[in-house]
Each structure stands twice: as C-alpha cells, then as structure tokens.
PDB file of C-alpha atoms in Angstrom:
ATOM      1  CA  MET A   1     -36.973  30.265   4.522  1.00 66.00           C
ATOM      2  CA  VAL A   2     -38.264  33.094   6.702  1.00 79.00           C
ATOM      3  CA  TYR A   3     -38.979  31.785  10.195  1.00 89.00           C
ATOM      4  CA  LYS A   4     -41.909  33.173  12.172  1.00 93.00           C
ATOM      5  CA  VAL A   5     -41.571  33.530  15.955  1.00 96.00           C
ATOM      6  CA  PHE A   6     -44.585  33.910  18.255  1.00 97.00           C
ATOM      7  CA  VAL A   7     -43.514  35.994  21.276  1.00 97.00           C
ATOM      8  CA  VAL A   8     -45.969  35.190  24.095  1.00 97.00           C
ATOM      9  CA  GLU A   9     -44.749  37.887  26.488  1.00 95.00           C
ATOM     10  CA  ASP A  10     -47.163  40.355  28.135  1.00 93.00           C
ATOM     11  CA  ASP A  11     -44.500  42.887  29.183  1.00 94.00           C
ATOM     12  CA  ARG A  12     -44.753  45.082  26.105  1.00 94.00           C
ATOM     13  CA  VAL A  13     -41.333  46.671  26.591  1.00 95.00           C
ATOM     14  CA  ILE A  14     -39.619  43.260  26.647  1.00 95.00           C
ATOM     15  CA  ALA A  15     -41.811  41.905  23.844  1.00 95.00           C
ATOM     16  CA  ASP A  16     -41.114  44.891  21.585  1.00 95.00           C
ATOM     17  CA  LYS A  17     -37.351  44.648  22.185  1.00 95.00           C
ATOM     18  CA  ILE A  18     -37.387  40.944  21.314  1.00 95.00           C
ATOM     19  CA  CYS A  19     -39.487  41.505  18.183  1.00 96.00           C
ATOM     20  CA  GLU A  20     -37.351  44.421  17.010  1.00 94.00           C
ATOM     21  CA  TYR A  21     -34.172  42.384  17.510  1.00 94.00           C
ATOM     22  CA  LEU A  22     -35.524  39.288  15.761  1.00 94.00           C
ATOM     23  CA  ASN A  23     -36.959  41.316  12.874  1.00 93.00           C
ATOM     24  CA  SER A  24     -33.510  42.878  12.326  1.00 92.00           C
ATOM     25  CA  PHE A  25     -32.159  39.345  11.746  1.00 88.00           C
ATOM     26  CA  GLY A  26     -34.820  38.464   9.189  1.00 91.00           C
ATOM     27  CA  TYR A  27     -37.349  36.719  11.432  1.00 93.00           C
ATOM     28  CA  VAL A  28     -41.024  37.649  11.463  1.00 94.00           C
ATOM     29  CA  ALA A  29     -41.945  38.148  15.125  1.00 95.00           C
ATOM     30  CA  GLU A  30     -45.443  38.719  16.454  1.00 95.00           C
ATOM     31  CA  VAL A  31     -47.015  39.173  19.908  1.00 97.00           C
ATOM     32  CA  PRO A  32     -50.539  37.921  20.757  1.00 95.00           C
ATOM     33  CA  LYS A  33     -53.207  40.594  20.578  1.00 94.00           C
ATOM     34  CA  ASP A  34     -55.471  38.758  23.034  1.00 93.00           C
ATOM     35  CA  PHE A  35     -53.806  36.817  25.843  1.00 94.00           C
ATOM     36  CA  ALA A  36     -57.084  35.016  26.540  1.00 93.00           C
ATOM     37  CA  ASN A  37     -56.932  33.454  23.076  1.00 91.00           C
ATOM     38  CA  VAL A  38     -53.267  32.562  22.569  1.00 93.00           C
ATOM     39  CA  ALA A  39     -53.894  29.121  21.025  1.00 91.00           C
ATOM     40  CA  ALA A  40     -56.177  30.470  18.302  1.00 89.00           C
ATOM     41  CA  GLU A  41     -53.727  33.266  17.460  1.00 91.00           C
ATOM     42  CA  PHE A  42     -50.936  30.677  17.334  1.00 92.00           C
ATOM     43  CA  ALA A  43     -52.938  28.628  14.811  1.00 88.00           C
ATOM     44  CA  ALA A  44     -53.688  31.709  12.722  1.00 87.00           C
ATOM     45  CA  PHE A  45     -50.035  32.884  12.710  1.00 89.00           C
ATOM     46  CA  LEU A  46     -48.493  29.394  12.245  1.00 87.00           C
ATOM     47  CA  PRO A  47     -45.040  30.200  13.648  1.00 92.00           C
ATOM     48  CA  GLN A  48     -42.006  27.941  13.419  1.00 91.00           C
ATOM     49  CA  LEU A  49     -41.070  28.732  17.052  1.00 94.00           C
ATOM     50  CA  VAL A  50     -42.754  30.059  20.205  1.00 96.00           C
ATOM     51  CA  LEU A  51     -41.150  32.111  22.970  1.00 96.00           C
ATOM     52  CA  MET A  52     -43.308  31.610  26.071  1.00 95.00           C
ATOM     53  CA  ASP A  53     -43.297  33.512  29.365  1.00 94.00           C
ATOM     54  CA  ILE A  54     -44.642  31.671  32.424  1.00 92.00           C
ATOM     55  CA  SER A  55     -46.531  34.506  34.121  1.00 91.00           C
ATOM     56  CA  LEU A  56     -49.257  35.736  31.748  1.00 94.00           C
ATOM     57  CA  PRO A  57     -52.763  37.237  32.023  1.00 93.00           C
ATOM     58  CA  PHE A  58     -55.701  34.800  32.164  1.00 92.00           C
ATOM     59  CA  TYR A  59     -53.688  31.536  31.862  1.00 94.00           C
ATOM     60  CA  ASN A  60     -50.006  30.852  32.497  1.00 94.00           C
ATOM     61  CA  GLY A  61     -47.426  29.726  29.968  1.00 92.00           C
ATOM     62  CA  TYR A  62     -47.655  26.088  31.033  1.00 93.00           C
ATOM     63  CA  TYR A  63     -51.331  26.034  30.086  1.00 93.00           C
ATOM     64  CA  TRP A  64     -50.713  27.574  26.664  1.00 94.00           C
ATOM     65  CA  CYS A  65     -47.777  25.277  25.995  1.00 92.00           C
ATOM     66  CA  SER A  66     -49.962  22.239  26.713  1.00 91.00           C
ATOM     67  CA  GLU A  67     -52.714  23.639  24.433  1.00 91.00           C
ATOM     68  CA  ILE A  68     -50.220  24.177  21.610  1.00 90.00           C
ATOM     69  CA  ARG A  69     -48.847  20.668  22.132  1.00 87.00           C
ATOM     70  CA  LYS A  70     -52.336  19.252  21.446  1.00 85.00           C
ATOM     71  CA  VAL A  71     -52.109  20.437  17.836  1.00 83.00           C
ATOM     72  CA  SER A  72     -48.439  21.028  17.051  1.00 85.00           C
ATOM     73  CA  LYS A  73     -44.863  19.915  17.686  1.00 84.00           C
ATOM     74  CA  VAL A  74     -43.530  23.425  17.021  1.00 90.00           C
ATOM     75  CA  PRO A  75     -40.505  24.255  19.251  1.00 92.00           C
ATOM     76  CA  VAL A  76     -41.318  26.207  22.428  1.00 94.00           C
ATOM     77  CA  ILE A  77     -38.664  28.100  24.412  1.00 94.00           C
ATOM     78  CA  PHE A  78     -39.701  29.372  27.837  1.00 93.00           C
ATOM     79  CA  ILE A  79     -38.383  32.796  28.886  1.00 91.00           C
ATOM     80  CA  SER A  80     -38.909  33.625  32.550  1.00 87.00           C
ATOM     81  CA  SER A  81     -37.363  35.171  35.654  1.00 86.00           C
ATOM     82  CA  ALA A  82     -38.788  32.180  37.579  1.00 81.00           C
ATOM     83  CA  ALA A  83     -35.795  30.057  36.635  1.00 74.00           C
ATOM     84  CA  ASP A  84     -35.650  27.759  39.637  1.00 80.00           C
ATOM     85  CA  SER A  85     -35.283  24.037  39.053  1.00 82.00           C
ATOM     86  CA  MET A  86     -38.985  23.339  39.707  1.00 86.00           C
ATOM     87  CA  ASN A  87     -40.145  25.741  36.964  1.00 84.00           C
ATOM     88  CA  ILE A  88     -37.554  24.441  34.507  1.00 87.00           C
ATOM     89  CA  VAL A  89     -38.697  20.855  35.142  1.00 87.00           C
ATOM     90  CA  MET A  90     -42.365  21.887  34.787  1.00 86.00           C
ATOM     91  CA  ALA A  91     -41.625  23.655  31.509  1.00 86.00           C
ATOM     92  CA  VAL A  92     -39.970  20.530  30.105  1.00 85.00           C
ATOM     93  CA  ASN A  93     -42.850  18.354  31.340  1.00 84.00           C
ATOM     94  CA  TYR A  94     -45.334  20.613  29.545  1.00 83.00           C
ATOM     95  CA  GLY A  95     -43.444  20.233  26.265  1.00 83.00           C
ATOM     96  CA  ALA A  96     -40.785  22.970  26.264  1.00 86.00           C
ATOM     97  CA  ASP A  97     -37.668  22.535  24.123  1.00 87.00           C
ATOM     98  CA  ASP A  98     -35.515  24.982  26.094  1.00 89.00           C
ATOM     99  CA  PHE A  99     -35.593  27.496  28.966  1.00 90.00           C
ATOM    100  CA  ILE A 100     -33.901  30.904  29.127  1.00 90.00           C
ATOM    101  CA  ALA A 101     -33.731  32.813  32.413  1.00 88.00           C
ATOM    102  CA  LYS A 102     -34.526  36.537  32.494  1.00 88.00           C
ATOM    103  CA  PRO A 103     -32.769  38.873  32.219  1.00 88.00           C
ATOM    104  CA  PHE A 104     -30.920  37.557  29.169  1.00 88.00           C
ATOM    105  CA  ASP A 105     -28.670  38.908  26.471  1.00 89.00           C
ATOM    106  CA  LEU A 106     -30.490  39.121  23.130  1.00 91.00           C
ATOM    107  CA  SER A 107     -27.511  37.557  21.362  1.00 88.00           C
ATOM    108  CA  ILE A 108     -27.856  34.508  23.637  1.00 88.00           C
ATOM    109  CA  LEU A 109     -31.585  34.370  22.813  1.00 90.00           C
ATOM    110  CA  SER A 110     -30.792  34.505  19.085  1.00 90.00           C
ATOM    111  CA  ALA A 111     -28.236  31.699  19.396  1.00 89.00           C
ATOM    112  CA  LYS A 112     -30.706  29.525  21.319  1.00 88.00           C
ATOM    113  CA  ILE A 113     -33.425  30.163  18.723  1.00 91.00           C
ATOM    114  CA  GLN A 114     -31.092  29.238  15.852  1.00 89.00           C
ATOM    115  CA  ALA A 115     -30.034  26.029  17.605  1.00 87.00           C
ATOM    116  CA  VAL A 116     -33.617  24.950  18.342  1.00 88.00           C
ATOM    117  CA  LEU A 117     -34.790  25.759  14.803  1.00 88.00           C
ATOM    118  CA  ARG A 118     -31.884  23.805  13.346  1.00 85.00           C
ATOM    119  CA  ARG A 119     -32.725  20.756  15.468  1.00 82.00           C
ATOM    120  CA  ALA A 120     -36.453  20.972  14.747  1.00 80.00           C
ATOM    121  CA  TYR A 121     -36.450  21.572  11.018  1.00 77.00           C
ATOM    122  CA  ASP A 122     -33.485  19.449  10.008  1.00 67.00           C
ATOM    123  CA  PHE A 123     -35.531  16.414  11.038  1.00 51.00           C
ATOM    124  CA  GLY A 124     -39.078  17.364  10.176  1.00 51.00           C
ATOM    125  CA  GLY A 125     -41.457  20.022   9.032  1.00 51.00           C
ATOM    126  CA  GLN A 126     -44.073  22.160  10.638  1.00 53.00           C
ATOM    127  CA  THR A 127     -47.470  20.809  11.590  1.00 57.00           C
ATOM    128  CA  ASN A 128     -50.060  21.891   9.020  1.00 75.00           C
ATOM    129  CA  LEU A 129     -52.981  23.675  10.659  1.00 79.00           C
ATOM    130  CA  LEU A 130     -56.062  25.579   9.529  1.00 82.00           C
ATOM    131  CA  GLU A 131     -57.727  27.899  12.053  1.00 82.00           C
ATOM    132  CA  HIS A 132     -61.092  29.664  12.020  1.00 85.00           C
ATOM    133  CA  ARG A 133     -62.961  31.211  14.958  1.00 83.00           C
ATOM    134  CA  GLY A 134     -60.743  29.335  17.408  1.00 83.00           C
ATOM    135  CA  ALA A 135     -61.324  25.940  15.765  1.00 86.00           C
ATOM    136  CA  VAL A 136     -58.038  24.323  14.721  1.00 86.00           C
ATOM    137  CA  LEU A 137     -58.031  21.637  12.015  1.00 86.00           C
ATOM    138  CA  ASN A 138     -54.831  19.576  12.037  1.00 82.00           C
ATOM    139  CA  LEU A 139     -54.085  18.338   8.517  1.00 80.00           C
ATOM    140  CA  ASP A 140     -51.455  15.894   9.709  1.00 74.00           C
ATOM    141  CA  ASN A 141     -53.721  13.780  11.919  1.00 75.00           C
ATOM    142  CA  THR A 142     -57.193  14.939  10.682  1.00 79.00           C
ATOM    143  CA  THR A 143     -58.304  16.146  14.131  1.00 82.00           C
ATOM    144  CA  LEU A 144     -60.322  19.218  15.071  1.00 87.00           C
ATOM    145  CA  MET A 145     -59.647  21.072  18.328  1.00 84.00           C
ATOM    146  CA  TYR A 146     -61.796  23.793  19.851  1.00 83.00           C
ATOM    147  CA  HIS A 147     -61.007  25.406  23.211  1.00 77.00           C
ATOM    148  CA  GLY A 148     -58.901  22.402  24.186  1.00 71.00           C
ATOM    149  CA  SER A 149     -61.557  19.816  23.283  1.00 78.00           C
ATOM    150  CA  LEU A 150     -61.145  17.211  20.553  1.00 82.00           C
ATOM    151  CA  ILE A 151     -64.032  16.905  18.078  1.00 87.00           C
ATOM    152  CA  GLU A 152     -64.117  13.470  16.442  1.00 85.00           C
ATOM    153  CA  LEU A 153     -64.641  13.613  12.667  1.00 87.00           C
ATOM    154  CA  THR A 154     -65.434  10.899  10.145  1.00 87.00           C
ATOM    155  CA  LYS A 155     -63.397  10.784   6.931  1.00 86.00           C
ATOM    156  CA  ASN A 156     -66.149  12.547   4.966  1.00 86.00           C
ATOM    157  CA  GLU A 157     -66.727  15.170   7.674  1.00 89.00           C
ATOM    158  CA  TYR A 158     -63.012  15.941   7.718  1.00 89.00           C
ATOM    159  CA  ARG A 159     -62.892  16.324   3.921  1.00 89.00           C
ATOM    160  CA  ILE A 160     -65.926  18.635   3.957  1.00 91.00           C
ATOM    161  CA  LEU A 161     -64.483  20.830   6.711  1.00 92.00           C
ATOM    162  CA  LEU A 162     -61.034  20.882   5.093  1.00 90.00           C
ATOM    163  CA  THR A 163     -62.483  21.998   1.755  1.00 90.00           C
ATOM    164  CA  LEU A 164     -64.573  24.747   3.361  1.00 92.00           C
ATOM    165  CA  MET A 165     -61.746  26.039   5.587  1.00 89.00           C
ATOM    166  CA  GLU A 166     -59.324  26.070   2.646  1.00 88.00           C
ATOM    167  CA  SER A 167     -61.810  28.377   0.881  1.00 89.00           C
ATOM    168  CA  LYS A 168     -62.657  30.464   3.958  1.00 88.00           C
ATOM    169  CA  GLY A 169     -64.966  33.351   3.052  1.00 88.00           C
ATOM    170  CA  LYS A 170     -65.920  31.832  -0.312  1.00 91.00           C
ATOM    171  CA  THR A 171     -68.923  29.698  -1.185  1.00 92.00           C
ATOM    172  CA  VAL A 172     -67.990  26.142  -2.161  1.00 91.00           C
ATOM    173  CA  LYS A 173     -70.429  24.548  -4.612  1.00 90.00           C
ATOM    174  CA  ARG A 174     -72.114  21.278  -3.684  1.00 87.00           C
ATOM    175  CA  ASP A 175     -70.662  19.645  -6.802  1.00 85.00           C
ATOM    176  CA  THR A 176     -67.157  20.630  -5.670  1.00 86.00           C
ATOM    177  CA  LEU A 177     -67.720  19.093  -2.238  1.00 85.00           C
ATOM    178  CA  MET A 178     -69.101  15.877  -3.714  1.00 83.00           C
ATOM    179  CA  ALA A 179     -66.106  15.611  -6.048  1.00 80.00           C
ATOM    180  CA  ARG A 180     -63.786  16.055  -3.049  1.00 78.00           C
ATOM    181  CA  LEU A 181     -65.573  13.257  -1.199  1.00 78.00           C
ATOM    182  CA  TRP A 182     -65.341  10.957  -4.237  1.00 71.00           C
ATOM    183  CA  GLU A 183     -61.559  11.140  -3.816  1.00 64.00           C
ATOM    184  CA  SER A 184     -62.029   8.789  -0.861  1.00 56.00           C
ATOM    185  CA  ASP A 185     -63.389   6.118  -3.258  1.00 52.00           C
ATOM    186  CA  SER A 186     -66.890   6.231  -1.777  1.00 57.00           C
ATOM    187  CA  PHE A 187     -69.878   7.185  -3.905  1.00 58.00           C
ATOM    188  CA  VAL A 188     -71.507  10.391  -2.631  1.00 63.00           C
ATOM    189  CA  ASP A 189     -74.771  11.712  -4.029  1.00 72.00           C
ATOM    190  CA  ASP A 190     -76.547  14.985  -3.217  1.00 77.00           C
ATOM    191  CA  ASN A 191     -78.521  13.479  -0.339  1.00 82.00           C
ATOM    192  CA  THR A 192     -75.421  11.871   1.211  1.00 82.00           C
ATOM    193  CA  LEU A 193     -73.666  15.251   1.173  1.00 85.00           C
ATOM    194  CA  THR A 194     -76.620  16.873   2.954  1.00 88.00           C
ATOM    195  CA  VAL A 195     -76.615  14.158   5.622  1.00 89.00           C
ATOM    196  CA  ASN A 196     -72.853  14.539   6.180  1.00 87.00           C
ATOM    197  CA  VAL A 197     -73.070  18.332   6.483  1.00 91.00           C
ATOM    198  CA  THR A 198     -75.989  18.037   8.920  1.00 92.00           C
ATOM    199  CA  ARG A 199     -74.046  15.609  11.138  1.00 92.00           C
ATOM    200  CA  LEU A 200     -70.952  17.780  10.983  1.00 93.00           C
ATOM    201  CA  ARG A 201     -72.927  20.866  11.992  1.00 93.00           C
ATOM    202  CA  ARG A 202     -74.445  18.968  14.919  1.00 92.00           C
ATOM    203  CA  LYS A 203     -70.988  17.967  16.173  1.00 91.00           C
ATOM    204  CA  LEU A 204     -69.733  21.538  15.851  1.00 92.00           C
ATOM    205  CA  GLU A 205     -72.743  22.939  17.697  1.00 92.00           C
ATOM    206  CA  GLN A 206     -72.340  20.391  20.508  1.00 90.00           C
ATOM    207  CA  ALA A 207     -68.800  21.734  20.935  1.00 87.00           C
ATOM    208  CA  GLY A 208     -70.083  25.340  21.002  1.00 89.00           C
ATOM    209  CA  LEU A 209     -69.409  26.249  17.367  1.00 89.00           C
ATOM    210  CA  TYR A 210     -72.741  27.670  16.206  1.00 91.00           C
ATOM    211  CA  ASP A 211     -73.333  28.878  12.626  1.00 92.00           C
ATOM    212  CA  PHE A 212     -69.824  27.737  11.681  1.00 93.00           C
ATOM    213  CA  ILE A 213     -70.988  26.355   8.308  1.00 93.00           C
ATOM    214  CA  LEU A 214     -73.427  28.574   6.428  1.00 93.00           C
ATOM    215  CA  THR A 215     -75.721  27.475   3.598  1.00 92.00           C
ATOM    216  CA  LYS A 216     -76.008  29.388   0.341  1.00 91.00           C
ATOM    217  CA  LYS A 217     -79.323  28.029  -0.877  1.00 88.00           C
ATOM    218  CA  GLY A 218     -79.122  26.322  -4.252  1.00 85.00           C
ATOM    219  CA  ILE A 219     -75.346  26.868  -4.443  1.00 90.00           C
ATOM    220  CA  GLY A 220     -73.356  25.322  -1.585  1.00 91.00           C
ATOM    221  CA  TYR A 221     -71.732  26.093   1.769  1.00 91.00           C
ATOM    222  CA  LEU A 222     -69.136  28.391   3.296  1.00 92.00           C
ATOM    223  CA  VAL A 223     -67.362  29.330   6.501  1.00 91.00           C
ATOM    224  CA  GLU A 224     -66.763  33.038   7.114  1.00 83.00           C
TER     225      GLU A 224
END
C-alpha cells in the first residue's frame, strides 16, 4: 500500500524538504494549496497521515486538527518549534497521535511516521470520505460536515447525496436514484424522490451550500 501524507506546513522550504524526503521512500506527500481551506483539501486528498504545524496562516494547527477529528480518525503528528509541555498537552487534547519538536532529523521523522502508521492501520482502516466544494460526506457514520457544521440527513437524503457525490460531474438518472433508495426496503416513487431532493436541497442551502444539486430536466440530477 502506498501511504499518502498531508504536510500542513506553511514554511515552503521545510515543507518541500519533508515532501522530497518522504517521496524518496515511496510515500505520496502533498502540501495544502490554500491554508484557509485545509479541511476540504484533506478530504479531497484522503491521506493516511497528517503532519501538522501549530503556527499557520488563518487558523492554527489545533483548529485544523479538531476539524479533521470531526470527520476522521486519521493519525496526526504535530511538528513545531513550540515544543513546551503546554503545547504538547494541547496537541494531544486536540487529537494528536504524536509530537515532534523542530528542528528534527528527517530519519527520526520517518521512523515516527512508520510507527504511527503501523499502530493505526494494524488495527483499523481509514475513514471513508467524499468531498465536494468543502462539504464532507462521511461514509462510515453517514454524516455531512460543511465548514465545521454538522448537517443532519435522513436515510434517503444520505443515499441520494452519496449516489450523486460518487458520480460527481455526471448526471444520475431519476430511475437510478429511485433504485438506490429501494435498497433501503422502502418504496420510493417519482414524487417521493422529488420531495426528498427538495428537502435535501433546503438543508444544504440553510448550511450555505447553494446550487449544490443541479437538475437536468427530464433526466435526473448531478453535483459538479
């Protein structure tokens, strides 16, 4: 298995050195493109491990660790020069699995990463997530998160959104959606589907997700 590592470090020199080193050992390492949108990029990248600095633009590492913890149990290792006992305790309280003080030897970082990955994935898998426009659908607990807020979904609303997000950019026919809803052992006709989509759209709009589900008249729906 090729492990992906999300390097949330805004010092580009340090970030590039870490990525280059990890890539040389067969990892796939990536740095956020937008530090104001780390959680959404995390969901889109779906890493098996996160390296998290404390001091970051917009929001600090504690904030992003807590946001990630709302949707995933993926291991998080903090890397920071602020390695006093208070920051280490805070990191653990926010869900960190380990803490490495800067400056550090890259071989020590690699050993720590291997140990954390071994612990994490010997006992369980990665949380399954689907992300689109900052909305994160968690397939393990059927929740939808957007900008840190939980959007409550009914069973049918979840199945509709899951089907559309699995086919992102493609129109899903109404018949396909109804067949997916029938899997839940409840009879769904054309009118019931329309009602469910309307309610789902209303919930998304109330959370700030406008035009998330588009209608292709006479065919079906899509997210793009």
